[in-house]
Amino acid sequence: MSADEAASLVKNGDNVGFSGFTHAGCPKVVPVAIAKLAEAEHAKGNPFKIGMFTGASTGDSIDGALARAHAIKFRTPYQTNKDLRSAINSGEVPYFDMHLSSLAQEIRYGFLGGVDIAIIEACDVTEDGEIVPTCGVGISPTIAQKAKIVIVELNTWNPKGMRGMHDIVELASPPHRQEIPVYTVRDRIGKDHLKVDPSKIIVVKSNTPNEGGSFAPVDEVTTKIGNNVANFFIKEMAEGRMPKTFLPVQSGVGNIANAVLAAMGESKEIPDFEVYTEVIQDAVIDLMESGRIKFASGCSLTVSNPCIEKVYKNLEFFKERIVLRPSEISNNQEVVRRLGVIAINTALEADIFGNINSTHVMGTKMMNGIGGSGDFTRGSYVSIFVTPSTAKDGKISAFVPSVAHEDHSEHSVKIIISEYGVADLRGKSPRQRAEEIIEKCAHPEYRPLLREYLNNNVQGQTPLDIYNCYAFHKAFLETGDMRNVKWENK
Ligand code: 0RQ
């Protein structure tokens, strides 16, 4: 079928599941055709909106096109698109921000409504219903089973030879679920394809490049953060708290995460290592080529186009070193805890007691979502949050008296690292954590202000001053700079 013909199968109110994870592995032509259809219906005065399930964020052809067409009934579980973000924050699009590992099972449990149509990008599809995904898996096995119609976008920009890179499996629902037999990063437990009743499949051909952007070059601050992370690991190994053979690493998405991996790769004292993560970024591919990363298990190849072209040119080399799994396996806490994964994620802000806000700017505006950070943080061997000490030219401190929204609590956060140093929160009380975070991580300009805040007469386990805990945020909202903080009753 053509993309327009396939799009016409989607009806107003349908719930649509999309393949992929981040821009990687997402369909690109049918969603744009759905957006066009929505615009045509709206022009005729007819309603047209769909519910959207995805693996994580998507490319602009999904979230951007459908947001601009005002065609979204609801959206879950994660997004990074600026047009969609605006539609969410204006109240137009209801957004349900959830842990990525949970989505497939919550669809199966029936918590979120049915899936009418699945749209899956593939590099190959066979007569008997075998579908080979491209760069990302996400929730594809579940939406393919649940949907009444499966539209396969057969994208010949991706080589058929990708078959063998994926490990596709769907978990059974309780009370029939058993252990997940992933005992090492390299273990494969499923098939190299999705299998769907062929009578449900419709094929749309395309030849469309990936929609991946490139990373910002590593700068002074991100380099310092990366070096602090690497030095922390070296100390942990030297003092016997981490095996000298090292442990598998998960690192979040974005510029800082990419810079952290690059710094780890350069450190001579960190042994060659493996990655058990969700997004495999450019730095992983570079370190694989140099031999520093021996194997990577993930949910997607979220790399720039020059990087994916490099992978495709040397596919056999990378197929021996990469496995792409569904998000309910790549992000599964059972496996993360068993393997002893080191979780490194980025915070928007942290409070001095160790709570983390990864999602809400000033407590109200959605940035992206919790993504997989919670999946990994809670189950990890050691959970690390990294952040530059300030944002917006120093007008915002990443270290505040109280986070304005809480994604990861003090109970799950073990280490916080900024360009200034490493705050080790393990075994420390809230007052001790506050001292540690202010001295080791906060920007020197903000340290006296944070000490002023702590210098209160509040008794109890946690010296939270409810009159002043949002004074930094209030100063930013009123004057555009947290340094203009004014305390109440001080
Ligand atoms: O703004 O883009 O206008 O310059 O936030 O910040 O420092 O470039 O960091 O790109 O790594 O993103 C938490 C959003 C960090 C991301 C977050 C502003 C800052 C800048 C981006 P500009 P940086 P990153 C794996 C795990 C949750 C999901 C997750 C994220 C922009 O890492 O979404 O961990 N994490 N998933 O200026 C206001 C603050 C700010 C701030 C930074 N306190 N207040 N703005 N910024 N701090 C991936 C998946 O799950 C798929």
PDB file of C-alpha atoms in Angstrom, residues 1-19 26-44 46-54 60-74 115-120 149-153 202 204:
ATOM      1  CA  MET A   1       0.000   0.000   0.000  1.00  0.00           C
ATOM      2  CA  SER A   2       1.008   3.606  -0.260  1.00  0.00           C
ATOM      3  CA  ALA A   3       1.560   5.512   2.993  1.00  0.00           C
ATOM      4  CA  ASP A   4      -1.667   7.478   2.384  1.00  0.00           C
ATOM      5  CA  GLU A   5      -3.696   4.292   1.854  1.00  0.00           C
ATOM      6  CA  ALA A   6      -2.258   2.780   5.030  1.00  0.00           C
ATOM      7  CA  ALA A   7      -2.931   5.993   6.974  1.00  0.00           C
ATOM      8  CA  SER A   8      -6.580   5.891   5.899  1.00  0.00           C
ATOM      9  CA  LEU A   9      -6.982   2.708   7.979  1.00  0.00           C
ATOM     10  CA  VAL A  10      -6.453   4.812  11.100  1.00  0.00           C
ATOM     11  CA  LYS A  11      -9.713   6.193  12.464  1.00  0.00           C
ATOM     12  CA  ASN A  12     -10.417   9.090  14.788  1.00  0.00           C
ATOM     13  CA  GLY A  13     -10.032   7.887  18.394  1.00  0.00           C
ATOM     14  CA  ASP A  14      -7.848   4.872  17.561  1.00  0.00           C
ATOM     15  CA  ASN A  15      -4.910   3.961  19.772  1.00  0.00           C
ATOM     16  CA  VAL A  16      -1.776   3.536  17.689  1.00  0.00           C
ATOM     17  CA  GLY A  17       1.441   1.847  18.820  1.00  0.00           C
ATOM     18  CA  PHE A  18       4.693   2.875  17.124  1.00  0.00           C
ATOM     19  CA  SER A  19       7.912   0.869  16.911  1.00  0.00           C
ATOM     20  CA  CYS A  26      10.594   4.628  14.354  1.00  0.00           C
ATOM     21  CA  PRO A  27       8.335   4.609  11.295  1.00  0.00           C
ATOM     22  CA  LYS A  28       8.656   7.803   9.257  1.00  0.00           C
ATOM     23  CA  VAL A  29       6.266   7.908   6.300  1.00  0.00           C
ATOM     24  CA  VAL A  30       2.944   6.519   7.614  1.00  0.00           C
ATOM     25  CA  PRO A  31       2.832   8.856  10.671  1.00  0.00           C
ATOM     26  CA  VAL A  32       3.376  11.865   8.407  1.00  0.00           C
ATOM     27  CA  ALA A  33       0.504  10.595   6.244  1.00  0.00           C
ATOM     28  CA  ILE A  34      -1.685  10.258   9.370  1.00  0.00           C
ATOM     29  CA  ALA A  35      -0.865  13.867  10.296  1.00  0.00           C
ATOM     30  CA  LYS A  36      -1.862  14.961   6.779  1.00  0.00           C
ATOM     31  CA  LEU A  37      -5.107  12.995   7.076  1.00  0.00           C
ATOM     32  CA  ALA A  38      -5.821  14.657  10.443  1.00  0.00           C
ATOM     33  CA  GLU A  39      -5.276  18.104   8.954  1.00  0.00           C
ATOM     34  CA  ALA A  40      -7.636  17.279   6.070  1.00  0.00           C
ATOM     35  CA  GLU A  41     -10.318  16.037   8.493  1.00  0.00           C
ATOM     36  CA  HIS A  42      -9.931  19.117  10.698  1.00  0.00           C
ATOM     37  CA  ALA A  43     -10.288  21.338   7.614  1.00  0.00           C
ATOM     38  CA  LYS A  44     -13.621  19.605   6.930  1.00  0.00           C
ATOM     39  CA  ASN A  46     -14.304  16.679  11.627  1.00  0.00           C
ATOM     40  CA  PRO A  47     -12.518  15.602  14.806  1.00  0.00           C
ATOM     41  CA  PHE A  48      -9.371  13.486  14.361  1.00  0.00           C
ATOM     42  CA  LYS A  49      -7.069  12.528  17.203  1.00  0.00           C
ATOM     43  CA  ILE A  50      -5.239   9.310  18.054  1.00  0.00           C
ATOM     44  CA  GLY A  51      -3.834   7.849  21.279  1.00  0.00           C
ATOM     45  CA  MET A  52      -0.093   7.183  21.013  1.00  0.00           C
ATOM     46  CA  PHE A  53       2.068   4.435  22.544  1.00  0.00           C
ATOM     47  CA  THR A  54       5.769   4.489  21.723  1.00  0.00           C
ATOM     48  CA  ASP A  60       9.989  14.418  14.259  1.00  0.00           C
ATOM     49  CA  SER A  61       7.903  12.420  11.743  1.00  0.00           C
ATOM     50  CA  ILE A  62       5.875  11.000  14.623  1.00  0.00           C
ATOM     51  CA  ASP A  63       5.754  13.399  17.576  1.00  0.00           C
ATOM     52  CA  GLY A  64       6.478  16.581  15.626  1.00  0.00           C
ATOM     53  CA  ALA A  65       4.139  15.920  12.691  1.00  0.00           C
ATOM     54  CA  LEU A  66       1.218  14.706  14.830  1.00  0.00           C
ATOM     55  CA  ALA A  67       1.608  17.490  17.424  1.00  0.00           C
ATOM     56  CA  ARG A  68       1.657  20.166  14.717  1.00  0.00           C
ATOM     57  CA  ALA A  69      -1.470  18.563  13.200  1.00  0.00           C
ATOM     58  CA  HIS A  70      -3.230  18.726  16.609  1.00  0.00           C
ATOM     59  CA  ALA A  71      -3.907  15.013  16.186  1.00  0.00           C
ATOM     60  CA  ILE A  72      -2.961  13.596  19.616  1.00  0.00           C
ATOM     61  CA  LYS A  73      -5.614  12.261  22.013  1.00  0.00           C
ATOM     62  CA  PHE A  74      -3.040  11.131  24.596  1.00  0.00           C
ATOM     63  CA  VAL A 115      -4.048  -1.022  20.618  1.00  0.00           C
ATOM     64  CA  ASP A 116      -5.937  -0.680  17.335  1.00  0.00           C
ATOM     65  CA  ILE A 117      -3.021  -0.313  14.941  1.00  0.00           C
ATOM     66  CA  ALA A 118       0.713  -0.979  15.230  1.00  0.00           C
ATOM     67  CA  ILE A 119       3.139   0.735  12.852  1.00  0.00           C
ATOM     68  CA  ILE A 120       6.521  -0.949  12.788  1.00  0.00           C
ATOM     69  CA  ILE A 149      -3.668  -4.260  11.942  1.00  0.00           C
ATOM     70  CA  VAL A 150       0.141  -4.178  11.729  1.00  0.00           C
ATOM     71  CA  ILE A 151       1.486  -1.678   9.208  1.00  0.00           C
ATOM     72  CA  VAL A 152       5.084  -2.562   8.397  1.00  0.00           C
ATOM     73  CA  GLU A 153       7.179   0.293   7.051  1.00  0.00           C
ATOM     74  CA  ILE A 202       0.154  -4.443   5.510  1.00  0.00           C
ATOM     75  CA  VAL A 204       4.394   0.186   3.025  1.00  0.00           C
TER      76      VAL A 204
END
